[in-house]
CSV table of C-alpha atoms in Angstrom, one decimal:
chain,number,residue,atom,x,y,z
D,173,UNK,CA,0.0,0.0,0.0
D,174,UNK,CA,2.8,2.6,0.5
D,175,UNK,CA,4.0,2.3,-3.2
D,176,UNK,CA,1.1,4.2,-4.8
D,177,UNK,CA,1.9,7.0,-2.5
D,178,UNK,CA,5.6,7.2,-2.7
D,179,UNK,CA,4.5,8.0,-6.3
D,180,UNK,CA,2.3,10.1,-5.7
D,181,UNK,CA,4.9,12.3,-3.2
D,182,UNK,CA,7.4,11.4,-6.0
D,183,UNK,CA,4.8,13.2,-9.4
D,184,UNK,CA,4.4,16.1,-6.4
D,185,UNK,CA,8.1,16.8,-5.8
D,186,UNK,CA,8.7,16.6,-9.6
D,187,UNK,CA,6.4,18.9,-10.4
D,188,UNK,CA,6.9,21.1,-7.1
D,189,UNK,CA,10.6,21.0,-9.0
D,190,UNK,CA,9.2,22.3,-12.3
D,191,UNK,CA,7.6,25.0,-10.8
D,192,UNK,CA,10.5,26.1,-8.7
D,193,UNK,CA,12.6,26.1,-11.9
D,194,UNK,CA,10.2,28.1,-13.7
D,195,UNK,CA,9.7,30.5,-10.6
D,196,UNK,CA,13.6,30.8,-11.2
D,197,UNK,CA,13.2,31.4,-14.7
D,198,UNK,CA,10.9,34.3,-13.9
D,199,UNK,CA,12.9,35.5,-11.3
D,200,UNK,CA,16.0,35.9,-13.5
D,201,UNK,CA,13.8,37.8,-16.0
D,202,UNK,CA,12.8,39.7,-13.4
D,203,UNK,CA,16.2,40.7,-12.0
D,204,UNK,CA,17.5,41.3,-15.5
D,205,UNK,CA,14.6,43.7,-15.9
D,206,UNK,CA,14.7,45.4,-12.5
D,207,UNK,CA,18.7,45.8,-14.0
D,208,UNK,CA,17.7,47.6,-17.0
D,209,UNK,CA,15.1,49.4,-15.9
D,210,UNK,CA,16.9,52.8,-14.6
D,211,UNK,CA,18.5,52.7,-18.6
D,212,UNK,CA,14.6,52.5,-19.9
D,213,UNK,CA,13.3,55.2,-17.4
D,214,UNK,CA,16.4,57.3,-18.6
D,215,UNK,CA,15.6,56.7,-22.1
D,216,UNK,CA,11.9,57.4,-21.7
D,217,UNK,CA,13.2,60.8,-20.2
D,218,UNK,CA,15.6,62.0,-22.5
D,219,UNK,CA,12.3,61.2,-25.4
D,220,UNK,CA,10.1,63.5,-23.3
D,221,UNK,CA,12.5,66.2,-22.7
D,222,UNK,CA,13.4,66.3,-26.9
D,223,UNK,CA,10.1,66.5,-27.1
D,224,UNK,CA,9.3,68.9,-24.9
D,225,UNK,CA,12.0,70.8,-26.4
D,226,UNK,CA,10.6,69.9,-30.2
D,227,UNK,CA,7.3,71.5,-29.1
D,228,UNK,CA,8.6,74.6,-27.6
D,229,UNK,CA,10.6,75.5,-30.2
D,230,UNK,CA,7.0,75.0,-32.3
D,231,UNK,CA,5.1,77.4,-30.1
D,232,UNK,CA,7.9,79.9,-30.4
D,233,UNK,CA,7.7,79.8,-34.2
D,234,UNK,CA,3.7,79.9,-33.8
D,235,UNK,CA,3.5,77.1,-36.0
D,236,UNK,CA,0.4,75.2,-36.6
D,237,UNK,CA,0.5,70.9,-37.1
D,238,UNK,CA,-0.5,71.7,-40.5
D,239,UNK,CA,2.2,74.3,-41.0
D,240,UNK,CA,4.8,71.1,-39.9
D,241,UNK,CA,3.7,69.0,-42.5
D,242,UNK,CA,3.9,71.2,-45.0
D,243,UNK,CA,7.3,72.5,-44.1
D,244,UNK,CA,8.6,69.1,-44.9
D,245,UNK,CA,6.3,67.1,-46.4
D,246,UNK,CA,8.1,65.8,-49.5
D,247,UNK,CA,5.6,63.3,-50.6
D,248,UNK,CA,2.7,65.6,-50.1
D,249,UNK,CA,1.0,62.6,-48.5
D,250,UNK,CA,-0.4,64.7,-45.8
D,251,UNK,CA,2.1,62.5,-42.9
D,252,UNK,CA,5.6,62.7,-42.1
D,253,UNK,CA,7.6,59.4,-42.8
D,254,UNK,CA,10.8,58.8,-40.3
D,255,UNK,CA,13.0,60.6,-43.2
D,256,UNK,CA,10.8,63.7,-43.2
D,257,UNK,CA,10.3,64.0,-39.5
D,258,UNK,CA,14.3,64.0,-39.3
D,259,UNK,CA,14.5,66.7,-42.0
D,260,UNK,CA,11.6,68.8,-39.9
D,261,UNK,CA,14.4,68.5,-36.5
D,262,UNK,CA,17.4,70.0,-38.7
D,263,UNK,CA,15.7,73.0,-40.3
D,264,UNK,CA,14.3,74.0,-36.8
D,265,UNK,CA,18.1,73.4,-35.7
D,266,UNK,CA,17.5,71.3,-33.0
D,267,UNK,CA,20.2,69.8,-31.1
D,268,UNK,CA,19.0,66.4,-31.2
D,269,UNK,CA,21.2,63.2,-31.9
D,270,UNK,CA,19.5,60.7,-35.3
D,271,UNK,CA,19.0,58.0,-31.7
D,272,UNK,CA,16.9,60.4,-29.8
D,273,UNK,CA,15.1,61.7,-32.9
D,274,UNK,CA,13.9,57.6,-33.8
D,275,UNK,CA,12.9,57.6,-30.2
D,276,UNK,CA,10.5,60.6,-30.7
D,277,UNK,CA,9.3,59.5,-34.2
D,278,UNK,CA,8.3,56.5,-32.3
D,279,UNK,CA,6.7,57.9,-29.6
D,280,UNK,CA,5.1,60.4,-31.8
D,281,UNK,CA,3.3,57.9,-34.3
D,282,UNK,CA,0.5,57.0,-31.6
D,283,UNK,CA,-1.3,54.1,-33.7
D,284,UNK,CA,2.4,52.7,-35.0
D,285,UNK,CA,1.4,53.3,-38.7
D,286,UNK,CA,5.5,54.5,-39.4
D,287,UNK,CA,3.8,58.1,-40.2
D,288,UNK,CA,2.5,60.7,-38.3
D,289,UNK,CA,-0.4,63.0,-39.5
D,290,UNK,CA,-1.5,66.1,-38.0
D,291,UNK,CA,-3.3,64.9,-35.3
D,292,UNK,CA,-0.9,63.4,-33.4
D,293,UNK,CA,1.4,66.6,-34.0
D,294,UNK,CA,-1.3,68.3,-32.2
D,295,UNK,CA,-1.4,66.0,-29.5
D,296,UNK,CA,2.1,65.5,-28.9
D,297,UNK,CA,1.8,69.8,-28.5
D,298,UNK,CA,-1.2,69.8,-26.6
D,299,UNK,CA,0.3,67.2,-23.7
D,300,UNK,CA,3.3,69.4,-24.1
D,301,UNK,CA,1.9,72.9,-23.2
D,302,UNK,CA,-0.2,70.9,-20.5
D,303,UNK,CA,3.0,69.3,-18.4
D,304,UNK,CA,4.6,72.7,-19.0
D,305,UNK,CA,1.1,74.5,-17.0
D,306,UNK,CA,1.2,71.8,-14.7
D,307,UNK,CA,4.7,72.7,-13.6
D,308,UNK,CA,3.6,75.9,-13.2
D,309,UNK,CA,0.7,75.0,-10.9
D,310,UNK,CA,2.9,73.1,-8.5
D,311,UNK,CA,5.6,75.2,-8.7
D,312,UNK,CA,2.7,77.8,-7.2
D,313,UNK,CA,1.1,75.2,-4.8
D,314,UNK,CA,4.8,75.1,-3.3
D,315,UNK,CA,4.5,78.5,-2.1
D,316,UNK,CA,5.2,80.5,-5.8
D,317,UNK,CA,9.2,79.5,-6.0
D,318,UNK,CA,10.8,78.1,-8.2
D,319,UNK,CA,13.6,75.3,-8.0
D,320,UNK,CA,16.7,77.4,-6.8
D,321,UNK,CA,14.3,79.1,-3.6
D,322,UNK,CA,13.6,82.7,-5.5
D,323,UNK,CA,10.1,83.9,-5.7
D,324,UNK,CA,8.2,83.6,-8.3
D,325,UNK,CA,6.8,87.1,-10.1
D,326,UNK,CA,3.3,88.1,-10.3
D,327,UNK,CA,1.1,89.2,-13.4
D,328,UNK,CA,-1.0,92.1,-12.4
D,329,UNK,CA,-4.8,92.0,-14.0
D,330,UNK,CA,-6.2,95.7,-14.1
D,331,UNK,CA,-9.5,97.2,-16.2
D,332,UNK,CA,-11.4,100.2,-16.3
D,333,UNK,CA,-15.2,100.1,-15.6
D,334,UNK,CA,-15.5,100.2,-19.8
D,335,UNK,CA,-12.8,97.6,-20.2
D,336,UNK,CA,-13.9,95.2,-17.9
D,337,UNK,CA,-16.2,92.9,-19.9
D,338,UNK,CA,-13.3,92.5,-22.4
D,339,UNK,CA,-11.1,92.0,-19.6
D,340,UNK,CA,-13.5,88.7,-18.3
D,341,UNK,CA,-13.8,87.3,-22.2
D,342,UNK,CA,-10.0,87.4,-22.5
D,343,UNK,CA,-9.1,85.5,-19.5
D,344,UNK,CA,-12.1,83.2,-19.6
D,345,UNK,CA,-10.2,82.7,-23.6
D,346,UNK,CA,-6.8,81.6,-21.5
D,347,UNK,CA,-7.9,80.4,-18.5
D,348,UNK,CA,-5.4,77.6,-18.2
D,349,UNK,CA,-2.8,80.0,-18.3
D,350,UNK,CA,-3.9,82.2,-15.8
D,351,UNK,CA,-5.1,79.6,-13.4
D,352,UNK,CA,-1.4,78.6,-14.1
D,353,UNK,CA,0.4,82.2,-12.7
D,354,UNK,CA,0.0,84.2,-9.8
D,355,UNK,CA,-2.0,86.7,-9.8
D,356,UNK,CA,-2.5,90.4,-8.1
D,357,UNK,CA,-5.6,92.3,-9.5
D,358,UNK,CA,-7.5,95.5,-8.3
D,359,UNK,CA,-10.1,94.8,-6.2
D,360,UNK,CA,-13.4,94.9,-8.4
D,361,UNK,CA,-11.6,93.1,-11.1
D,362,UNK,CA,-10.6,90.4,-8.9
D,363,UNK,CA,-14.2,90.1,-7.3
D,364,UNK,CA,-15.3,89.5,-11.2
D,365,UNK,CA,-12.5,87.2,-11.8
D,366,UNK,CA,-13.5,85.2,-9.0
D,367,UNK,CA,-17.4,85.4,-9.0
D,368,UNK,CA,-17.8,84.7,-13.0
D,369,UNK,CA,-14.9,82.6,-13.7
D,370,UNK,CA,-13.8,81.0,-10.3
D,371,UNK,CA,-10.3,82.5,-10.7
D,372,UNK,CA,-8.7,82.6,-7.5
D,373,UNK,CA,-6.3,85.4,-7.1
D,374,UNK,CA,-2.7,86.1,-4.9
D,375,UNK,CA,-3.5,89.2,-4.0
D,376,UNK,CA,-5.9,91.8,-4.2
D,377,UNK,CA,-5.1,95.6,-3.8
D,378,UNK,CA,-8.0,98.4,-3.4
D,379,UNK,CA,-9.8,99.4,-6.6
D,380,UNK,CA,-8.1,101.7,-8.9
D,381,UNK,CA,-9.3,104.9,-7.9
D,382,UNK,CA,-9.0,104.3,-4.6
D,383,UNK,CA,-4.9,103.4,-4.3
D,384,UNK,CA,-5.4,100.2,-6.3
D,385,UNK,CA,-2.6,101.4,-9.2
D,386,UNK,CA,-0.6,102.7,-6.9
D,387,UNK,CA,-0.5,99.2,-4.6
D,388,UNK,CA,0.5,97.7,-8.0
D,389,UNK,CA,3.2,100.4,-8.3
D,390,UNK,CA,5.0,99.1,-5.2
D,391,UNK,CA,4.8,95.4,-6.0
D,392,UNK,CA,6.7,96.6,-9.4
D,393,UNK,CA,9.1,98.2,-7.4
D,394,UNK,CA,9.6,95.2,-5.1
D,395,UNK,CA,10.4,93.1,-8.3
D,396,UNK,CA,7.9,91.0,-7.7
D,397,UNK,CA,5.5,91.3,-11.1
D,398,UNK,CA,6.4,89.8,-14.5
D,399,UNK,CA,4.3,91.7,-16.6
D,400,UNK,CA,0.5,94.1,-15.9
D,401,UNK,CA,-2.1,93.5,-18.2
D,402,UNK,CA,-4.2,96.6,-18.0
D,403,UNK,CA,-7.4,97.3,-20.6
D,404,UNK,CA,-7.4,101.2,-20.4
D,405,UNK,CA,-10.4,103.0,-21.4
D,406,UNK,CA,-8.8,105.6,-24.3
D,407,UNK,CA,-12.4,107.3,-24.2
D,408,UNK,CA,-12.8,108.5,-20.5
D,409,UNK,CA,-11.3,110.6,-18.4
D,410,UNK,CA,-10.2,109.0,-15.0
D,411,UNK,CA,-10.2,110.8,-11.6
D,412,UNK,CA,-6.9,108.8,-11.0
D,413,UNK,CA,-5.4,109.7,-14.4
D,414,UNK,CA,-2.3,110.4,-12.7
D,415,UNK,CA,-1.8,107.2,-10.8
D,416,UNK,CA,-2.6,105.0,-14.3
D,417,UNK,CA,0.0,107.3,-15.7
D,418,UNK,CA,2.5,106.9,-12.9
D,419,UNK,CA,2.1,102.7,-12.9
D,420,UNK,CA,3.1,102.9,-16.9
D,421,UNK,CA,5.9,104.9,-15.9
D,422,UNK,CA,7.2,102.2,-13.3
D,423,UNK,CA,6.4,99.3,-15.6
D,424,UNK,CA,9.0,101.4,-18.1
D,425,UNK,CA,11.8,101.7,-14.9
D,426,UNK,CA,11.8,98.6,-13.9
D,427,UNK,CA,11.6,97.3,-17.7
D,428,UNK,CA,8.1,95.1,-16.8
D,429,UNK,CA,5.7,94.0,-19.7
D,430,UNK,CA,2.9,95.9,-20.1
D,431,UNK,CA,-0.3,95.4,-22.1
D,432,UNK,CA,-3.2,97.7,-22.6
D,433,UNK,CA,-5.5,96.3,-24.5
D,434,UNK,CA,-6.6,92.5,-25.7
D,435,UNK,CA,-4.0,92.3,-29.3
D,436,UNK,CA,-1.0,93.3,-26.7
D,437,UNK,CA,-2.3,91.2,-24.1
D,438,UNK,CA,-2.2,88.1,-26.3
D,439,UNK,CA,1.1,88.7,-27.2
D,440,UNK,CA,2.0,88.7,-23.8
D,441,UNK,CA,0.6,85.3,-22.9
D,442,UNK,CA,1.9,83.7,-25.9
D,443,UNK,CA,5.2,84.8,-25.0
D,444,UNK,CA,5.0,83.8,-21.0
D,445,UNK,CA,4.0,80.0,-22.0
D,446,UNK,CA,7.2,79.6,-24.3
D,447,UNK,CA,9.5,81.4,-21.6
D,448,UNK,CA,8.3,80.5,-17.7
D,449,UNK,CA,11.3,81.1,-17.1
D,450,UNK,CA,9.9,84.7,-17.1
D,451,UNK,CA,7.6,84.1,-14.1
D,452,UNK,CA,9.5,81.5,-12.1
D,453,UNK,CA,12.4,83.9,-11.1
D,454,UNK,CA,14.9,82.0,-12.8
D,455,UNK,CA,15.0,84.9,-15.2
D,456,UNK,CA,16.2,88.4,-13.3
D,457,UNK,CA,15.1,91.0,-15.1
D,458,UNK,CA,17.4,94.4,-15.6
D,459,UNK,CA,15.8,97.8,-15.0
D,460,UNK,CA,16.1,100.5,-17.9
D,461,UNK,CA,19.3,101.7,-18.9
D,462,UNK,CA,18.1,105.3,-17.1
D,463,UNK,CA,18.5,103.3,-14.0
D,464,UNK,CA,21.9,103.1,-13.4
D,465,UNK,CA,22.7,106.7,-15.2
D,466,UNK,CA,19.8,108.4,-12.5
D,467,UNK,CA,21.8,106.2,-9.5
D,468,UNK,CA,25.1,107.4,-10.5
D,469,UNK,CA,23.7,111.1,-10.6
D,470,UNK,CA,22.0,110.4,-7.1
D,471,UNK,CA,25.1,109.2,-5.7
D,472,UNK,CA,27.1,112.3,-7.6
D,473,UNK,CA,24.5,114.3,-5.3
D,474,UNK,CA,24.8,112.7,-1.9
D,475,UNK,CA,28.8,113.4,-2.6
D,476,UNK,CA,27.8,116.3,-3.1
D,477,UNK,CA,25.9,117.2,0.0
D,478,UNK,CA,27.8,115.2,2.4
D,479,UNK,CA,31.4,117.3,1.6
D,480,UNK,CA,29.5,120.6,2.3
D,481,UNK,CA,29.6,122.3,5.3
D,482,UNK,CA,26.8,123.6,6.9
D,483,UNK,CA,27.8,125.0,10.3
């Protein structure tokens, strides 16, 4: 009676054996996989960052997908073959090595037809800009700084009574931008901001009349705003004429962007989502050139004053 079950114990152990060898099979996979995972994830890195670099460069140019194609479509097929796309990354002068630009060609042909059309172009841009707002938003969730510890700058939203409809249709036009920045606006423009389009605000100074400009004024001078986009009325005349006047003035000393109306304004966004550099402070900004020839005059005066004698 013992010999059927020393056969059975004897099937059991072999295939208790099997499965031990194939459990070290997978292990070894696994271990070799585990060993070339950190080159993979490096790989899969450098392709995102020529990409993101690939659809920078785009934005900066203000090119469309469609543009793209036709920039280097050779066939005229409406798609960009491997050969093509290559051609596309030297006459944008890219610094990208034949390796890394397969990788992206790859990566950038979504349904793996060895082409890729316009769509995916657009895609590829549109999860580009995205990541790049992203950063933005946790870059201003971690207190507005930026990697190296400096503050990041404001953007200052202003609009006369007249202006301020067009002010609410613009931003409601970019709102992922400006959900994206930090912002200081004058107190009845931020209430709108907030109560029609939910956009929360850094800061918010007195209405315009009351101080509001002039609040603005002092955050310029503190270095702490990237650009003020402010929708002037050119048809009224303004009690505080003299303070709107006065924080155009300081936007010109301290050398800060300025828009006055929607055209300039757009300009301005466009050109703060290709550099964010611009808002993170990793960018210092120089004042005007009349800076440093009023300072060496102001110092040429307290020389001045201290040598006299007045006793």
């Amino acid at each position: 009676h013992a010999f059927p079950k020393m056969r059975v114990c004897t099937s059991y152990l072999q295939a208790m054996g099997a499965k031990h060898n194939s459990f070290r099979s997978v292990r070894a996979a696994f271990d070799r996989r585990c060993q070339t995972a950190p080159d993979l994830l490096e790989a899969a890195g450098a392709t995102t960052d020529t990409i993101n670099a690939f659809a920078k460069e785009i934005r900066r140019l203000g090119f469309s997908p469609q543009d793209i194609i036709n920039l280097v479509d050779v066939d005229d097929n409406g798609e960009l073959d491997l050969e093509e796309f290559s051609g596309l990354i030297g006459e944008l002068k890219l610094d990208i090595k034949p390796d890394q630009i397969q990788s992206m060609f790859a990566a950038l042909d979504a349904d793996g037809s060895g082409t890729i059309d316009k769509d995916e172009l657009r895609k590829a841009l549109s999860q580009s800009e995205k990541a790049a707002l992203s950063k933005a938003i946790a870059q201003k969730k971690q207190g507005s700084t930026s990697t190296d510890g400096s503050t990041s700058f404001l953007v200052a939203l202003v609009a006369n009574n007249n202006m301020k409809a067009s002010m609410m249709e613009f931003v409601a036009d970019h709102l992922d931008f400006f959900r994206s920045v930090g912002l200081v606006t004058t107190g009845s423009t931020g209430l709108l901001l907030e109560g029609k389009l939910g956009l929360k605000t850094a800061f918010q100074v007195s209405s315009g009349p009351l101080g509001g400009d002039q609040e603005i004024g002092a955050y310029i001078a503190q270095h702490k705003i990237a650009a003020v986009i402010f929708f002037r009325d050119p048809l009224s005349a303004h009690a505080h004429d003299a303070d709107i006047g006065a924080l155009g003035r300081l936007c010109d000393v301290h050398n800060v962007m300025v828009a006055t109306n929607p055209a300039s304004a757009l300009c301005v966004v466009e050109y703060l989502k290709q550099r964010p550099e611009m808002l993170s402070g990793e960018k210092q900004r120089k004042d005007s050139a009349a800076v440093a020839a009023y300072k060496q005059q102001q110092a040429a005066v307290m020389s001045e004053v201290v040598g006299t004698d007045f006793i």
